[in-house]
Tab-separated table of C-alpha atoms in Angstrom:
chain	number	residue	atom	x	y	z
A	30	UNK	CA	177.431	122.898	-126.989
A	31	UNK	CA	178.409	120.312	-129.825
A	32	UNK	CA	182.121	119.579	-130.080
A	33	UNK	CA	183.177	118.688	-133.841
A	34	UNK	CA	186.575	116.446	-134.045
A	35	UNK	CA	187.371	116.149	-137.812
A	36	UNK	CA	189.707	112.834	-138.492
A	37	UNK	CA	192.103	113.086	-141.600
A	38	UNK	CA	191.099	109.282	-142.724
A	39	UNK	CA	188.546	106.777	-141.436
A	40	UNK	CA	189.043	105.495	-138.126
A	41	UNK	CA	185.603	103.968	-138.225
A	42	UNK	CA	182.799	103.340	-135.825
A	43	UNK	CA	184.183	102.373	-132.531
A	44	UNK	CA	187.989	104.440	-133.657
A	45	UNK	CA	185.338	107.369	-133.409
A	46	UNK	CA	183.889	106.718	-130.624
A	47	UNK	CA	187.001	105.655	-128.528
A	48	UNK	CA	188.741	109.047	-130.499
A	49	UNK	CA	186.193	111.049	-128.077
A	50	UNK	CA	186.196	109.021	-125.047
A	51	UNK	CA	188.825	111.046	-122.663
A	52	UNK	CA	186.826	113.988	-122.749
A	53	UNK	CA	183.845	112.515	-121.945
A	54	UNK	CA	182.694	113.615	-118.498
A	55	UNK	CA	178.622	112.653	-119.083
A	56	UNK	CA	176.620	110.063	-117.154
A	57	UNK	CA	175.509	108.351	-120.296
A	58	UNK	CA	176.986	107.678	-124.119
A	59	UNK	CA	174.583	106.928	-126.653
A	60	UNK	CA	176.785	104.888	-129.759
A	61	UNK	CA	173.941	105.640	-132.870
A	62	UNK	CA	175.036	104.932	-136.602
A	63	UNK	CA	173.941	108.246	-138.833
A	64	UNK	CA	171.129	106.868	-140.505
A	65	UNK	CA	169.159	106.184	-137.573
A	66	UNK	CA	165.417	108.638	-135.985
A	67	UNK	CA	163.870	108.826	-133.540
A	68	UNK	CA	161.362	110.592	-131.537
A	69	UNK	CA	162.209	113.264	-129.132
A	70	UNK	CA	161.548	111.560	-126.212
A	71	UNK	CA	163.371	108.071	-126.905
A	72	UNK	CA	166.049	109.871	-124.602
A	73	UNK	CA	165.134	110.930	-121.992
A	74	UNK	CA	162.840	107.746	-121.049
A	75	UNK	CA	166.126	105.591	-121.788
A	76	UNK	CA	167.921	107.841	-119.014
A	77	UNK	CA	164.475	107.204	-117.001
A	78	UNK	CA	164.499	103.710	-116.900
A	79	UNK	CA	168.750	103.546	-116.558
A	80	UNK	CA	168.568	105.913	-113.662
A	81	UNK	CA	165.137	103.652	-112.196
A	82	UNK	CA	167.312	100.297	-113.078
A	83	UNK	CA	171.275	100.618	-111.759
A	84	UNK	CA	172.318	97.414	-112.482
A	85	UNK	CA	171.713	98.054	-116.380
A	86	UNK	CA	174.641	98.715	-117.744
A	87	UNK	CA	173.478	99.364	-121.850
A	88	UNK	CA	169.926	100.065	-122.956
A	89	UNK	CA	168.941	98.950	-126.403
A	90	UNK	CA	165.577	100.013	-128.053
A	91	UNK	CA	163.785	97.950	-130.579
A	92	UNK	CA	164.857	99.000	-134.111
A	93	UNK	CA	161.972	99.656	-137.301
A	94	UNK	CA	162.659	99.722	-140.531
A	95	UNK	CA	160.978	102.674	-143.050
A	96	UNK	CA	157.977	101.282	-142.746
A	97	UNK	CA	157.723	100.609	-139.378
A	98	UNK	CA	158.944	96.652	-139.677
A	99	UNK	CA	160.866	95.593	-136.747
A	100	UNK	CA	164.474	95.210	-137.970
A	101	UNK	CA	165.750	91.663	-136.817
A	102	UNK	CA	169.001	92.281	-134.100
A	103	UNK	CA	171.156	89.705	-132.571
A	104	UNK	CA	170.665	89.916	-129.164
A	105	UNK	CA	172.313	86.627	-128.547
A	106	UNK	CA	176.048	86.336	-128.153
A	107	UNK	CA	177.519	84.904	-131.927
A	108	UNK	CA	178.639	81.779	-132.627
A	109	UNK	CA	179.125	79.364	-135.118
A	110	UNK	CA	175.812	78.606	-135.822
A	111	UNK	CA	174.482	81.652	-135.226
A	112	UNK	CA	177.003	83.084	-138.270
A	113	UNK	CA	176.237	80.235	-140.352
A	114	UNK	CA	172.547	81.527	-139.898
A	115	UNK	CA	173.425	85.325	-140.610
A	116	UNK	CA	175.041	83.915	-143.279
A	117	UNK	CA	173.043	81.645	-145.110
A	118	UNK	CA	169.258	82.800	-143.746
A	119	UNK	CA	167.445	82.015	-147.188
A	120	UNK	CA	168.601	79.133	-147.838
A	121	UNK	CA	166.322	76.281	-147.163
A	122	UNK	CA	166.855	74.252	-143.497
A	123	UNK	CA	167.864	74.847	-139.864
A	124	UNK	CA	169.220	78.771	-140.518
A	125	UNK	CA	165.801	80.313	-140.195
A	126	UNK	CA	165.042	78.701	-137.081
A	127	UNK	CA	168.830	79.417	-136.040
A	128	UNK	CA	168.176	83.224	-136.723
A	129	UNK	CA	165.312	83.460	-135.315
A	130	UNK	CA	166.891	81.923	-132.174
A	131	UNK	CA	170.107	84.676	-132.159
A	132	UNK	CA	167.901	87.361	-133.001
A	133	UNK	CA	164.847	86.354	-130.676
A	134	UNK	CA	162.179	86.722	-132.738
A	135	UNK	CA	161.126	83.010	-131.419
A	136	UNK	CA	161.236	84.308	-127.642
A	137	UNK	CA	158.586	86.659	-125.943
A	138	UNK	CA	160.213	90.249	-125.688
A	139	UNK	CA	157.813	92.510	-125.473
A	140	UNK	CA	158.732	93.319	-121.862
A	141	UNK	CA	161.998	95.258	-121.035
A	142	UNK	CA	164.643	91.785	-121.403
A	143	UNK	CA	167.639	90.934	-120.359
A	144	UNK	CA	169.971	89.970	-123.475
A	145	UNK	CA	173.352	89.277	-124.341
A	146	UNK	CA	174.389	91.789	-127.017
A	147	UNK	CA	173.249	94.906	-127.617
A	148	UNK	CA	174.008	95.996	-131.359
A	149	UNK	CA	175.675	99.323	-132.495
A	150	UNK	CA	173.132	100.244	-134.072
A	151	UNK	CA	171.890	102.325	-131.533
A	152	UNK	CA	172.246	101.962	-127.346
A	153	UNK	CA	172.816	103.748	-124.684
A	154	UNK	CA	175.606	102.968	-122.027
A	155	UNK	CA	176.744	104.403	-118.707
A	156	UNK	CA	179.739	106.895	-119.422
A	157	UNK	CA	181.453	105.341	-115.937
A	158	UNK	CA	181.398	101.518	-117.593
A	159	UNK	CA	182.609	103.310	-121.306
A	160	UNK	CA	185.953	104.447	-118.915
A	161	UNK	CA	186.019	101.295	-117.462
A	162	UNK	CA	186.146	99.079	-120.176
A	163	UNK	CA	188.326	101.510	-121.767
A	164	UNK	CA	186.011	101.933	-125.202
A	165	UNK	CA	186.040	99.488	-128.143
A	166	UNK	CA	188.337	96.922	-129.030
A	167	UNK	CA	190.840	98.679	-131.424
A	168	UNK	CA	191.169	95.459	-133.206
A	169	UNK	CA	187.685	95.291	-134.995
A	170	UNK	CA	186.921	97.629	-137.718
A	171	UNK	CA	183.464	97.474	-139.309
A	172	UNK	CA	181.654	94.010	-137.303
A	173	UNK	CA	181.628	92.912	-133.887
A	174	UNK	CA	182.916	95.714	-131.929
A	175	UNK	CA	179.326	95.897	-130.814
A	176	UNK	CA	179.615	91.789	-129.955
A	177	UNK	CA	182.517	92.268	-128.186
A	178	UNK	CA	181.979	95.343	-126.395
A	179	UNK	CA	178.698	93.419	-125.010
A	180	UNK	CA	180.364	90.414	-123.478
A	181	UNK	CA	183.281	92.661	-121.539
A	182	UNK	CA	179.957	94.639	-120.180
A	183	UNK	CA	178.182	91.831	-119.182
A	184	UNK	CA	180.698	91.957	-116.374
A	185	UNK	CA	179.850	94.913	-115.222
A	186	UNK	CA	176.268	94.310	-115.130
A	187	UNK	CA	172.912	93.916	-117.519
A	188	UNK	CA	172.250	93.974	-121.271
A	189	UNK	CA	168.472	95.479	-121.661
A	190	UNK	CA	166.242	95.414	-124.774
A	191	UNK	CA	163.432	97.603	-124.139
A	192	UNK	CA	160.346	97.171	-126.455
A	193	UNK	CA	158.843	100.397	-125.695
A	194	UNK	CA	161.660	102.172	-126.780
A	195	UNK	CA	161.822	102.511	-130.644
A	196	UNK	CA	163.590	103.586	-133.054
A	197	UNK	CA	164.091	104.138	-136.891
A	198	UNK	CA	166.915	102.704	-139.165
A	199	UNK	CA	166.483	102.913	-143.004
A	200	UNK	CA	169.288	100.836	-144.491
A	201	UNK	CA	168.998	101.000	-148.116
A	202	UNK	CA	171.221	97.543	-149.008
A	203	UNK	CA	173.987	97.731	-150.354
A	204	UNK	CA	176.580	95.695	-152.229
A	205	UNK	CA	179.679	94.246	-150.049
A	206	UNK	CA	183.284	94.686	-151.528
A	207	UNK	CA	185.897	92.283	-150.871
A	208	UNK	CA	188.046	93.624	-148.894
A	209	UNK	CA	184.840	94.987	-146.664
A	210	UNK	CA	183.673	90.229	-147.012
A	211	UNK	CA	187.428	90.087	-145.721
A	212	UNK	CA	187.935	92.222	-142.805
A	213	UNK	CA	183.855	90.814	-141.341
A	214	UNK	CA	185.047	87.256	-142.067
A	215	UNK	CA	188.433	88.185	-139.631
A	216	UNK	CA	186.661	89.803	-137.207
A	217	UNK	CA	184.621	86.967	-136.775
A	218	UNK	CA	186.844	84.117	-136.405
A	219	UNK	CA	188.814	87.162	-133.833
A	220	UNK	CA	185.541	87.705	-131.808
A	221	UNK	CA	184.966	83.283	-131.491
A	222	UNK	CA	188.567	82.772	-131.051
A	223	UNK	CA	188.669	85.398	-128.321
A	224	UNK	CA	186.681	83.637	-125.636
């Protein structure tokens, strides 16, 4: 039951999902990084939650690393303050507090919580909504594509973070080259200027 669509070049994470969008006839669509693993019941539990909560357009889980420690994920809309916090989070000053605010690490989110951003690491979206949104904005390649999708989704309904749904993202640290850094910076400027 698997359909495979090979590409001649890297069209990116959002480009890949946009490519298959015309062929989607499902109720739900999963966006998932290739280095994410999860228990066999996670998807059925997420679907069951969305079936019970029709105002939930996107459901996003708790993400942990290989040791089971929660990985801080952006859950508020990116702002200049929060982008500075991400960049300088290990520096002295207000940056760590701002980052905790950005990821809701400073909030009690032990129950399902309405959030502003669903990180693209792993999210379940109603396919009907993804069609209505036209998928990802193709101007975003590599970064802030999920923030832009989330911003547009909030006009249709809720994005919910559910801490009882847990996935593992065993992301290995890697150095970023200059083109990647410039792309991320350009996308950040594009996002901040879009609203």
